[in-house]
Amino acid sequence: MFMSGFLKSLIATLAAMSVLSSMRASAVEFDRVGLEMTRLLQNDHYARLPFDEKLSKRILTLFLQSLDKDKRFFLQTEVDAFHQRYDRVFHELILVKKYMPVATSIVELYRNRVRQHLRFVQSELKTHDYQFESSRMMTRNDHATDFPESLSQLEVIWRDQLEDSIISEILRREQSSHLAREDNQLEFSSEPLWVAKKIEQQHVKFFKRVEGIDEADIANYFLSAVAKAHDPHSDYLSAAELESLKVRVSHELVGIGVRLFMNDIGEIKVQEVVNGGEAERQGSLVLGDRILAISPLNNGHWVDVTFKPLDKIHELMMGDRGSYLGLRVRGMRNNAQKTEEIAIQRGLITLKDDLASAELYEYHSQGAPLKLAVIKIPSFYFDFDRSGYRASTDVARILERLEKEEVSGIILDLRDNGGGSVREVQKLTGFFVGSGPVVQVKSTQGRTETLASLSQKAIYDGPLVVMVNDRSASATEILAAALQDYHRAVIVGSHSTFGKGTVQKTVNLSEYLQPSGDSYNAGYLKYTFQKYYRVTGSSVQIKGVVPDLVFPSHADVGTDGEKYEQFALPYDVIAKSAKFQPFSQSDLHLPLLQERSRARCSANQDLSDFRGDLAALKKEVNSPQISLNLEVRRQEARRKETIDKKRYLERVRRFHQVREQDQKDFRLYRLTLEDLDLDALPVLAPRASLLEDNEAEELRNSLNWPRGFDLFQRESLQVLRDLVQARQ
C-alpha cells in the first residue's frame, strides 16, 4: 500500500497508537525471532524459496543496501569480505540463532565509517578554501555502480559530495534571496560561514541518527532483509510499524494531534497542530514550539529528544486512548521564551482529509445543464474494529447523493491510491457491475479461488471513467482491472499502474515463540501468501493495468513500479473465471474517445510544456555526472529560471482566460461526508491566488489550475463528456 508524503510524515509524527507501555520495556531475543520468522517464510510464503546459499546472498545484499544504498561508506574490499564470509552461511546463522552478532558487527563498521565521514566533513569545512572554479565532474549517487576501492578513493567521493552540497546550498540561497527581493521579504545569506554551518548541521543530524541505532533497529534492518529477499512486499514490522500500518488502512489513530519535524540543529519542533485533535482542544501547544523531552507515562520520567529520530519519538508518544502524555516544551509565551511541562490526554483522531469525497461539476454553457462528478478515493480503508469509517460505506453514500443530484457521468479518481482492503474492493466493484466475479487468487499450494462481488445489483450504471497513475497499486489495480475487463469503465492515466499483483497477510511473531518475558514485543511478519489475477486470467503483476487512454506522466521518466523492484515475483496467467460475463465493449465508444482526446492533447499548450519538462527531466536523470564549478551551475540555474519564469507568466495569462471561461461554463460543488445530508451542496468559489499555500515558505511560485483541478482531471472530464454524449 502506498500513500502521500504528507500522510507518511503525519503518521510518523502523530502520537498515534494504543500499545501497552510494557512493550517498550521488555528486552527481545531477536535471534529467536529470526528463527521463527524463517520457519514461517519457508512454510507459508507464496514463492516457497529454498533456504539456501542463494537466498543467503540476497539477504546480505539487501541488508547492506539498507545501510549504504548510495555506496558512500563501505569499501568494495569490505563488501567482498562480507560476501565471502557470509554468503554461504547467513541462512545457517539464522537457523542456529546466531545472526545478531554478525549483523551488529556490520552495523558497527558502518557507524564508525559515518563517524569518520563527519570528522572529515568538519575538517574540510574548517581548513579548505573552496573556489569552485575547477572543471571537475561528480558522479551522482544514484549512478554509482560499485563501492570505492580504498579509503583515499572514498575521501575523494566525500570531498566531491561535500562540494556539491555547498554549491547546491549557495544556489538555493541565491534563488531564495532573489525571490524574496521580488516579494520584499527577508533575504537568505549565502555567505560562506552560514553555508558551511548549514552543511555541518546536516551531517551532524545524520550522524546522530546513525549513532542512535540500537539492537532493535539492527534486528529490524536484518529481518526486513530476510523477508524482502523473498519478494519486495514481505517485511518485518515492529509493533510501532504495525500500528502505523493500521492507521494507514483505517485513517483513525490515537494521539494528541501534532505533526513534528527535526530542524538542522536537532530540535524537535511542532510543525502543525491537527484540527480537532487533543492538542488543539487543550491549547497548550502552538506552531513552532520546541519539544525538549517526553514523559511517555506522564510520571516524571523524562527522555531527552534532541536529535532523536522521529520514529523513536513516535514510539515514546504511544499510549492508550485516555492516557496522558507528558511534554517539556519551550516556546513564546507572553512575548518571552518560556519552558514549561504540560500533559495532554491522548484521544481518537480521524484523518478526514484522507476519506472518500467528491466534487460535482454543473455545466451550463452548451445546451441543457450537464452534471458530472469526480469521486476521490485515497485508499480502500477500513476499520479493524468494524466501528469506524469504511471506503465502501462512504462511497455508497456519496453515490446515493450523486444519484439524487441526477449526475450524468462519474469519474473515479484512483491516482496515488496504494490499495487497502480487497473486501472493500469486492463491494465497490459491485456498485458498478452488480453481481459477478471480481478477482481470482492463487495460493502457494496452487489452489485458485474466485472472489465475487458482494452486491447483487449495481448502485450506478451510467457512464464511468477511472483515473489511475503509476502509484495506483494493489487493491486499486483489482478494481481498475475488473472495471476494464467488464467493459464497464474507460481507464485513463499514465502508461500503466504499479503492477503489484500479490496479497499479503500479517502475523504476530510472539504467538510462535515460547512464552517468556521477551515474546510479547517480538514484532510482526508481513508476507506474501497469494497472487491475484484478473477475471480474464491475466495478472497485473509486473505489467500493471494499461489504460485505454494514456496520458504523459512523471512515470515516463521515473523508476517506480513492480518491474523495478528487486526479487519481484514473475508475471504469469491462469484460466479465465468461469462465470465472467462482460458487458458490450461498444458501449464505451473507445475509438471515438481516443480520437477526440488525441486531438485535444495535441493542441494543448500546457501538455506540450509538460512533455518538454519530462524530456528535460529525463535528460537530467540519465546524466550520470554533475559539474562542481559554481559558475557553470549558476548559469544552468539561471537558464532554467528564465525558462520557468517565461512559462509561468504565460500560464498566468492563460490562467485568467481559462478561469473566466470556467465561470461561464460550470459551477463547482463540494461533497464531503459531512455534506451528504445538507439540503444544498456548498459551492466552491474559484481560486483567486496563483500561489500554492504550502510553497509560500520556500518562496517558490507555483500555479494552481482554475477551480483547483489539474490538467489531467480536466482532460478526463472532457473524456467523460464525450462518453455521455456518445451514449445519448
XYZ file of C-alpha atoms in Angstrom, residues 262 431 678 687:
4
model
C 13.511 17.987 13.245
C -21.556 -0.900 -7.008
C -27.230 19.060 3.517
C -9.400 30.058 -6.665
